[in-house]
Amino acid sequence: MFSIPVFLESFQPLMWAAQYTLLISVLGILLGLVIGTLICAARLSGSRLLRGFGGLWVSFLRGVPLLVQLLVFYYALPVIGLDVAPTAAAVICVGVCASAYISEIWRGAIAALPRGQAEAARAIGMSPRDTWIRIILPQAFSMSLPALVNELILLVKASSLVSVVGILEITRASQAQAATTFRPLEVYIAAACIYLAINLCLAALGRYLEHRTAV
Amino acid sequence: MDLVSQYGPALLRGFGITVICWILGTIFGMALGLVIALIQRYAPRPVRWLIQIYIEVIRGTPFLVQLFVLYYGGPLIGLRLDALPAGLLGLTIYGSPYFAEIFRSGFRAVAHGQIEAARAIGMTEPTIIRRILLPLGLVSALPALVNFSIILTKETVILSIITVPELMYQVSRMSAETFRYVEANLVLALFFWALVETISRLGRRLEARITQHLIERT
């Protein structure tokens, strides 16, 4: 039945692969933050064209399964003549997908800010730029931190899909391990334990931030 | 044109299986979620802890890994399932904690006075669940329920990895035979975009209809 030694032994290669899971999720969320901020700016801008583009971006990336996005991206890159390392391609794809969700988090946080804040800044003579940089964005950022940690948890789980394009993260490593040991149950449960440990830590971080930023 | 006649039926069948997986997965997941939410409300503390552990484990692990445990690990403990039933069971288990949390917050939104009033006029607990808690809780849970069912549509493509013959699986097979990876996957992406947009429009309309009724009554 369930073999404890096999279960314990499979942790070593999986822990090694966990660094790729973490790398892809963390770089993915950083890239998603950059693109997501731009998309959010586009959606809040005065230009109709930019707003339309931002809307399409968000609707497309949220409407298409990440697995399909990954495959489109993975196969399309060589066709348009780009030679990108697989890990980089995975990070870009995960980051682009995350950008749609992050821009919505931003938009929600900015909308949730009391109007009086911006009005007060205007009233004491701050320029619109200063109002954004010194009043709106800092508060929106600290308000959206818990949601961003939540997004990071989703990315850790989503990163299991990049195993399909051959990147040796936890899921891919556990497939290889299961194939060599012929004990898929133990190996996959070990993989689940590692994911769970990562996500419980992140969830605790999220609760801490929520507690700290609560006004 | 040749491609359409050659692969059309397979793609159509794949789409049918995607829809079936989605509908059954949503129904079963919702049912299990409802049971979990009710147990969490009424069961003694140790049972509630167990349920909470279940919720954390399922929500903290990727769907793909859960499918692998079920489909490849299952036979070791005597759980031998074909790809499709394993996929459906996986979808049900994966969705249940999310649905349970949605129901739980729906129940919490039911004004306490409603339940106290029901108790005061002598309703028994099962009647209260059936006539007060469920109808009122379901209405306030509806937007989140619709939202999560839409998320489940996108999760069905992951079933292709354990060889459930749904749309994504058929598209992968087609592109492997014709070497048209980019076109095939792009079309699949556009197709899912249209599908998800349509479902969410319908969902919003359904929501508006049900809540409008509520606003008129109160």
Coordinates of C-alpha atoms in Angstrom, one line a residue:
Chain A
M1 CA 0.0 0.0 0.0
F2 CA 1.3 3.4 0.9
S3 CA 5.1 3.2 1.3
I4 CA 6.5 5.8 3.7
P5 CA 10.2 5.5 2.5
V6 CA 9.3 6.2 -1.1
F7 CA 7.2 9.1 0.0
L8 CA 10.0 10.6 2.1
E9 CA 12.6 9.9 -0.6
S10 CA 10.7 11.7 -3.3
F11 CA 11.0 15.0 -1.4
Q12 CA 14.6 15.5 -2.3
P13 CA 14.2 15.9 -6.1
L14 CA 10.9 17.7 -5.7
M15 CA 12.3 20.2 -3.2
W16 CA 15.1 20.9 -5.8
A17 CA 12.5 21.5 -8.4
A18 CA 10.5 23.7 -6.1
Q19 CA 13.0 26.5 -6.7
Y20 CA 11.7 26.7 -10.3
T21 CA 8.1 26.8 -9.2
L22 CA 9.0 29.7 -6.9
L23 CA 11.2 31.4 -9.5
I24 CA 8.4 31.3 -12.1
S25 CA 5.7 32.4 -9.7
V26 CA 7.7 35.3 -8.2
L27 CA 9.1 36.6 -11.5
G28 CA 5.7 36.0 -13.0
I29 CA 4.0 38.2 -10.4
L30 CA 6.7 40.9 -10.7
L31 CA 6.2 41.0 -14.5
G32 CA 2.5 40.9 -14.0
L33 CA 2.8 43.9 -11.6
V34 CA 4.6 46.0 -14.3
I35 CA 2.3 45.1 -17.2
G36 CA -0.7 45.2 -14.9
T37 CA 0.1 48.7 -13.8
L38 CA 0.4 49.8 -17.4
I39 CA -2.9 48.1 -18.4
C40 CA -4.6 49.7 -15.4
A41 CA -3.3 53.1 -16.4
A42 CA -4.6 52.5 -19.9
R43 CA -8.0 51.5 -18.6
L44 CA -8.3 54.6 -16.5
S45 CA -6.9 57.0 -19.1
G46 CA -8.8 59.5 -21.1
S47 CA -8.1 58.0 -24.5
R48 CA -10.8 55.8 -25.8
L49 CA -8.4 53.7 -27.8
L50 CA -6.3 52.9 -24.8
R51 CA -9.3 52.0 -22.7
G52 CA -10.6 49.7 -25.4
F53 CA -7.2 48.0 -25.7
G54 CA -7.0 47.6 -21.9
G55 CA -10.5 46.1 -21.8
L56 CA -9.7 43.6 -24.6
W57 CA -6.5 42.6 -22.9
V58 CA -8.2 41.9 -19.6
S59 CA -11.2 40.1 -21.2
F60 CA -9.0 37.9 -23.5
L61 CA -6.5 36.9 -20.8
R62 CA -9.2 36.1 -18.3
G63 CA -11.4 34.3 -20.8
V64 CA -8.8 31.9 -22.2
P65 CA -7.5 29.0 -20.1
L66 CA -3.8 29.5 -19.1
L67 CA -2.9 26.1 -20.6
V68 CA -4.2 27.3 -24.0
Q69 CA -2.3 30.6 -23.6
L70 CA 0.9 28.7 -22.8
L71 CA 0.6 26.5 -25.9
V72 CA -0.2 29.4 -28.2
F73 CA 2.7 31.3 -26.8
Y74 CA 5.1 28.4 -26.8
Y75 CA 4.4 27.4 -30.4
A76 CA 4.0 31.0 -31.8
L77 CA 7.4 32.2 -30.6
P78 CA 9.5 30.2 -33.1
V79 CA 7.1 31.1 -35.9
I80 CA 7.7 34.8 -35.5
G81 CA 11.4 34.0 -35.3
L82 CA 12.1 34.5 -31.6
D83 CA 14.4 32.1 -29.8
V84 CA 13.6 32.4 -26.1
A85 CA 14.7 30.1 -23.4
P86 CA 11.8 27.9 -22.2
T87 CA 11.9 29.2 -18.6
A88 CA 11.8 32.8 -19.9
A89 CA 8.9 32.0 -22.1
A90 CA 7.0 30.4 -19.2
V91 CA 7.7 33.4 -17.0
I92 CA 6.5 35.8 -19.7
C93 CA 3.4 33.8 -20.3
V94 CA 2.5 33.5 -16.6
G95 CA 3.3 37.2 -16.1
V96 CA 1.1 38.4 -19.0
C97 CA -1.7 36.2 -17.7
A98 CA -1.3 37.6 -14.2
S99 CA -1.2 41.2 -15.5
A100 CA -4.9 41.0 -16.4
Y101 CA -5.9 39.9 -12.9
I102 CA -3.5 42.4 -11.3
S103 CA -4.8 45.3 -13.3
E104 CA -8.3 44.5 -12.0
I105 CA -6.9 44.3 -8.4
W106 CA -5.4 47.8 -8.9
R107 CA -8.6 49.2 -10.5
G108 CA -10.6 47.8 -7.6
A109 CA -8.2 49.3 -5.0
I110 CA -8.2 52.7 -6.6
A111 CA -12.0 52.7 -6.9
A112 CA -12.3 51.7 -3.2
L113 CA -10.3 54.7 -2.1
P114 CA -12.5 57.4 -0.6
R115 CA -13.0 60.3 -3.1
G116 CA -12.3 62.7 -0.4
Q117 CA -8.6 61.8 -0.4
A118 CA -8.1 63.0 -4.0
E119 CA -10.3 66.0 -3.4
A120 CA -8.4 67.0 -0.3
A121 CA -5.1 66.8 -2.1
R122 CA -6.5 68.9 -4.9
A123 CA -7.8 71.4 -2.4
I124 CA -4.5 72.0 -0.7
G125 CA -3.0 72.7 -4.1
M126 CA -1.3 69.4 -5.1
S127 CA -0.9 68.9 -8.9
P128 CA -2.7 66.0 -10.4
R129 CA 0.6 64.1 -10.8
D130 CA 1.5 64.6 -7.1
T131 CA -2.0 63.5 -6.1
W132 CA -1.5 60.2 -7.9
I133 CA 2.1 59.6 -6.8
R134 CA 1.8 60.7 -3.2
I135 CA -1.8 60.1 -2.2
I136 CA -3.7 57.6 -4.4
L137 CA -1.0 55.1 -5.5
P138 CA 0.6 54.5 -2.1
Q139 CA -2.7 53.9 -0.4
A140 CA -4.0 51.8 -3.2
F141 CA -0.9 49.7 -3.1
S142 CA -1.1 48.9 0.6
M143 CA -4.8 48.2 0.3
S144 CA -4.2 45.7 -2.5
L145 CA -1.3 43.9 -0.9
P146 CA -3.5 41.0 0.5
A147 CA -5.1 40.6 -2.9
L148 CA -1.6 40.5 -4.5
V149 CA -0.5 37.7 -2.1
N150 CA -3.6 35.9 -3.1
E151 CA -2.7 36.2 -6.7
L152 CA 0.8 34.9 -5.9
I153 CA -0.8 31.8 -4.4
L154 CA -2.9 31.3 -7.6
L155 CA 0.3 31.6 -9.6
V156 CA 2.1 29.0 -7.6
K157 CA -0.7 26.6 -8.4
A158 CA -0.9 27.8 -12.0
S159 CA 2.8 27.2 -12.5
S160 CA 2.1 23.5 -12.4
L161 CA 0.8 23.9 -15.9
V162 CA 4.2 25.0 -17.3
S163 CA 5.2 21.3 -16.8
V164 CA 3.3 20.7 -20.0
V165 CA 5.9 22.7 -22.0
G166 CA 8.7 20.8 -20.4
I167 CA 10.0 23.0 -17.5
L168 CA 11.3 21.0 -14.6
E169 CA 9.3 22.4 -11.8
I170 CA 7.6 20.4 -9.0
T171 CA 4.9 18.8 -11.2
R172 CA 7.3 17.9 -14.0
A173 CA 9.8 16.5 -11.5
S174 CA 7.2 14.4 -9.8
Q175 CA 6.1 13.0 -13.2
A176 CA 9.7 11.9 -13.8
Q177 CA 10.0 10.6 -10.2
A178 CA 6.8 8.6 -10.6
A179 CA 8.0 7.1 -13.8
T180 CA 11.2 5.9 -12.3
T181 CA 9.8 4.6 -9.0
F182 CA 6.5 3.3 -10.3
R183 CA 4.9 4.7 -7.1
P184 CA 2.8 7.6 -8.4
L185 CA 0.6 7.8 -5.3
E186 CA 3.4 8.6 -2.9
V187 CA 5.3 10.9 -5.3
Y188 CA 2.2 13.0 -6.2
I189 CA 1.1 13.2 -2.6
A190 CA 4.6 14.5 -1.8
A191 CA 4.3 17.1 -4.5
A192 CA 0.9 18.1 -3.1
C193 CA 2.5 18.5 0.4
I194 CA 5.2 20.8 -1.0
Y195 CA 2.6 23.0 -2.8
L196 CA 0.5 23.0 0.3
A197 CA 3.4 24.1 2.5
I198 CA 4.3 26.9 0.1
N199 CA 0.7 28.1 -0.1
L200 CA 0.1 27.9 3.6
C201 CA 3.1 30.1 4.2
L202 CA 1.9 32.6 1.6
A203 CA -1.6 32.6 3.1
A204 CA -0.1 33.4 6.5
L205 CA 1.8 36.2 5.0
G206 CA -1.4 37.5 3.4
R207 CA -3.3 37.4 6.7
Y208 CA -0.4 39.3 8.4
L209 CA -0.5 42.0 5.7
E210 CA -4.3 42.2 5.9
H211 CA -4.1 42.6 9.6
R212 CA -1.4 45.3 9.3
T213 CA -3.0 47.3 6.6
A214 CA -6.4 47.2 8.1
V215 CA -7.3 50.7 9.2
Chain B
M1 CA -12.0 22.5 -46.1
D2 CA -10.3 19.2 -46.0
L3 CA -9.4 19.8 -42.4
V4 CA -13.0 20.5 -41.4
S5 CA -14.4 17.3 -42.9
Q6 CA -11.5 15.3 -41.4
Y7 CA -11.4 16.7 -37.9
G8 CA -14.8 18.4 -37.6
P9 CA -16.6 15.4 -36.0
A10 CA -13.8 14.8 -33.5
L11 CA -13.7 18.5 -32.5
L12 CA -17.4 18.6 -32.1
R13 CA -17.3 15.5 -29.9
G14 CA -14.5 17.0 -27.9
F15 CA -16.6 20.2 -27.4
G16 CA -19.5 18.0 -26.3
I17 CA -17.4 16.3 -23.7
T18 CA -16.0 19.7 -22.5
V19 CA -19.6 20.9 -22.0
I20 CA -20.6 17.7 -20.2
C21 CA -17.6 17.8 -17.9
W22 CA -18.3 21.4 -17.2
I23 CA -22.0 21.0 -16.4
L24 CA -21.6 17.7 -14.4
G25 CA -18.5 19.0 -12.6
T26 CA -20.4 22.2 -11.6
I27 CA -23.5 20.3 -10.5
F28 CA -21.6 17.7 -8.5
G29 CA -19.1 20.2 -7.1
M30 CA -22.0 22.5 -6.0
A31 CA -23.8 19.6 -4.4
L32 CA -20.8 18.5 -2.5
G33 CA -20.0 22.1 -1.6
L34 CA -23.5 22.6 -0.2
V35 CA -23.2 19.4 1.9
I36 CA -19.8 20.6 3.2
A37 CA -21.2 24.0 4.0
L38 CA -24.2 22.5 5.9
I39 CA -21.9 20.1 7.8
Q40 CA -19.7 23.0 8.8
R41 CA -22.7 24.9 10.1
Y42 CA -24.2 22.1 12.2
A43 CA -21.6 19.5 13.0
P44 CA -19.6 19.3 16.2
R45 CA -16.2 20.9 16.4
P46 CA -13.9 18.0 15.5
V47 CA -15.8 17.3 12.3
R48 CA -15.6 21.0 11.4
W49 CA -11.8 20.8 11.9
L50 CA -11.6 17.9 9.5
I51 CA -13.6 19.7 6.9
Q52 CA -11.5 22.8 7.3
I53 CA -8.3 20.6 6.7
Y54 CA -10.0 19.2 3.6
I55 CA -10.8 22.7 2.3
E56 CA -7.2 24.0 2.9
V57 CA -5.6 21.0 1.3
I58 CA -7.7 21.2 -1.9
R59 CA -7.4 24.9 -2.2
G60 CA -3.7 24.8 -1.5
T61 CA -2.7 22.3 -4.2
P62 CA -2.8 22.6 -8.0
F63 CA -5.7 21.0 -9.8
L64 CA -3.2 19.1 -12.1
V65 CA -1.5 17.5 -9.1
Q66 CA -4.9 16.5 -7.6
L67 CA -5.7 14.8 -11.0
F68 CA -2.4 13.0 -11.0
V69 CA -3.0 11.7 -7.4
L70 CA -6.4 10.5 -8.4
Y71 CA -5.7 9.1 -11.8
Y72 CA -2.2 7.7 -11.5
G73 CA -2.1 7.2 -7.7
G74 CA -5.6 5.9 -7.3
P75 CA -5.0 2.4 -8.7
L76 CA -2.4 1.8 -6.0
I77 CA -5.2 1.9 -3.4
G78 CA -7.7 0.1 -5.6
L79 CA -9.4 3.2 -7.1
R80 CA -9.3 2.2 -10.7
L81 CA -11.1 4.8 -12.9
D82 CA -11.2 5.6 -16.6
A83 CA -10.0 9.0 -17.7
L84 CA -13.5 10.6 -18.0
P85 CA -14.9 9.5 -14.6
A86 CA -11.5 10.3 -12.9
G87 CA -11.7 13.7 -14.5
L88 CA -15.3 14.3 -13.4
L89 CA -14.5 13.2 -9.8
G90 CA -11.4 15.4 -9.9
L91 CA -13.4 18.4 -11.0
T92 CA -16.0 17.7 -8.3
I93 CA -13.5 17.5 -5.6
Y94 CA -11.6 20.5 -6.8
G95 CA -14.7 22.7 -7.0
S96 CA -16.3 21.6 -3.8
P97 CA -14.3 23.7 -1.2
Y98 CA -14.7 26.8 -3.3
F99 CA -18.4 26.2 -3.6
A100 CA -18.6 25.4 0.1
E101 CA -17.0 28.8 1.0
I102 CA -19.4 30.6 -1.3
F103 CA -22.4 28.9 0.3
R104 CA -21.0 29.6 3.8
S105 CA -20.8 33.3 3.1
G106 CA -24.2 33.1 1.5
F107 CA -25.6 31.6 4.7
R108 CA -23.9 34.2 6.8
A109 CA -25.6 36.9 4.8
V110 CA -29.0 35.6 5.9
A111 CA -30.2 38.1 8.5
H112 CA -30.2 36.5 11.9
G113 CA -33.7 37.7 12.7
Q114 CA -35.1 35.6 9.9
I115 CA -33.8 32.4 11.5
E116 CA -34.9 33.5 15.0
A117 CA -38.3 34.4 13.7
A118 CA -38.6 31.0 12.1
R119 CA -37.5 29.3 15.3
A120 CA -40.0 31.5 17.3
I121 CA -43.0 30.3 15.2
G122 CA -41.9 26.7 15.9
M123 CA -40.2 25.6 12.6
T124 CA -38.0 22.6 13.0
E125 CA -34.3 22.9 12.0
P126 CA -34.7 21.0 8.7
T127 CA -37.6 23.2 7.8
I128 CA -35.6 26.3 8.6
I129 CA -32.8 25.0 6.3
R130 CA -35.2 24.2 3.5
R131 CA -37.5 27.2 3.7
I132 CA -35.4 30.1 5.1
L133 CA -31.6 29.4 5.0
L134 CA -31.4 27.9 1.5
P135 CA -33.7 30.3 -0.5
L136 CA -32.3 33.4 1.1
G137 CA -28.7 32.2 1.2
L138 CA -28.7 31.0 -2.4
V139 CA -29.9 34.4 -3.7
S140 CA -27.0 36.2 -2.1
A141 CA -24.5 33.5 -3.1
L142 CA -25.6 33.6 -6.7
P143 CA -23.1 36.1 -8.2
A144 CA -20.2 34.2 -6.7
L145 CA -21.7 30.8 -7.8
V146 CA -21.9 32.0 -11.4
N147 CA -18.5 33.4 -11.2
F148 CA -16.9 30.2 -10.0
S149 CA -18.8 28.1 -12.5
I150 CA -17.2 30.2 -15.2
I151 CA -13.8 29.6 -13.7
L152 CA -14.5 25.9 -13.9
T153 CA -15.0 26.1 -17.7
K154 CA -11.4 27.1 -18.0
E155 CA -10.2 24.3 -15.7
T156 CA -11.8 21.6 -17.9
V157 CA -8.9 22.0 -20.4
I158 CA -6.5 20.6 -17.8
L159 CA -8.4 17.3 -18.0
S160 CA -6.7 16.8 -21.4
I161 CA -3.5 16.1 -19.6
I162 CA -4.9 12.9 -18.1
T163 CA -6.3 12.1 -21.6
V164 CA -9.9 12.9 -21.1
P165 CA -11.0 13.3 -24.8
E166 CA -12.4 16.8 -24.5
L167 CA -11.8 19.7 -26.8
M168 CA -8.3 20.6 -25.9
Y169 CA -7.3 16.9 -26.2
Q170 CA -8.8 16.7 -29.7
V171 CA -7.1 20.0 -30.7
S172 CA -3.7 18.7 -29.5
R173 CA -4.2 15.5 -31.4
M174 CA -5.1 17.4 -34.5
S175 CA -2.2 19.8 -34.3
A176 CA 0.2 16.9 -33.7
E177 CA -1.0 15.2 -36.9
T178 CA -1.1 18.3 -39.1
F179 CA 1.8 20.3 -37.5
R180 CA -0.5 23.3 -37.3
Y181 CA 0.2 24.1 -33.7
V182 CA -0.1 27.8 -33.8
E183 CA -3.3 28.0 -35.8
A184 CA -5.0 25.2 -33.9
N185 CA -4.2 26.7 -30.5
L186 CA -5.0 30.2 -31.5
V187 CA -8.5 29.1 -32.8
L188 CA -9.0 27.2 -29.5
A189 CA -8.1 30.4 -27.6
L190 CA -10.5 32.5 -29.5
F191 CA -13.2 29.9 -29.1
F192 CA -12.8 29.8 -25.3
W193 CA -12.8 33.6 -25.2
A194 CA -16.1 33.6 -27.0
L195 CA -17.5 30.8 -24.8
V196 CA -16.5 32.4 -21.5
E197 CA -17.7 35.9 -22.6
T198 CA -21.1 34.4 -23.6
I199 CA -21.5 32.5 -20.4
S200 CA -20.6 35.5 -18.3
R201 CA -23.0 37.7 -20.2
L202 CA -25.8 35.1 -19.6
G203 CA -24.7 34.8 -16.0
R204 CA -25.0 38.5 -15.4
R205 CA -28.4 38.6 -17.0
L206 CA -29.6 35.7 -14.7
E207 CA -28.1 37.5 -11.7
A208 CA -29.8 40.8 -12.6
R209 CA -33.1 39.0 -13.0
I210 CA -33.0 37.3 -9.7
T211 CA -31.8 40.2 -7.7
Q212 CA -34.2 42.6 -9.3
H213 CA -37.0 40.4 -8.0
L214 CA -35.5 40.7 -4.6
I215 CA -35.3 44.5 -4.7
E216 CA -38.9 44.8 -5.8
R217 CA -40.0 42.6 -2.9
T218 CA -38.1 44.5 -0.2

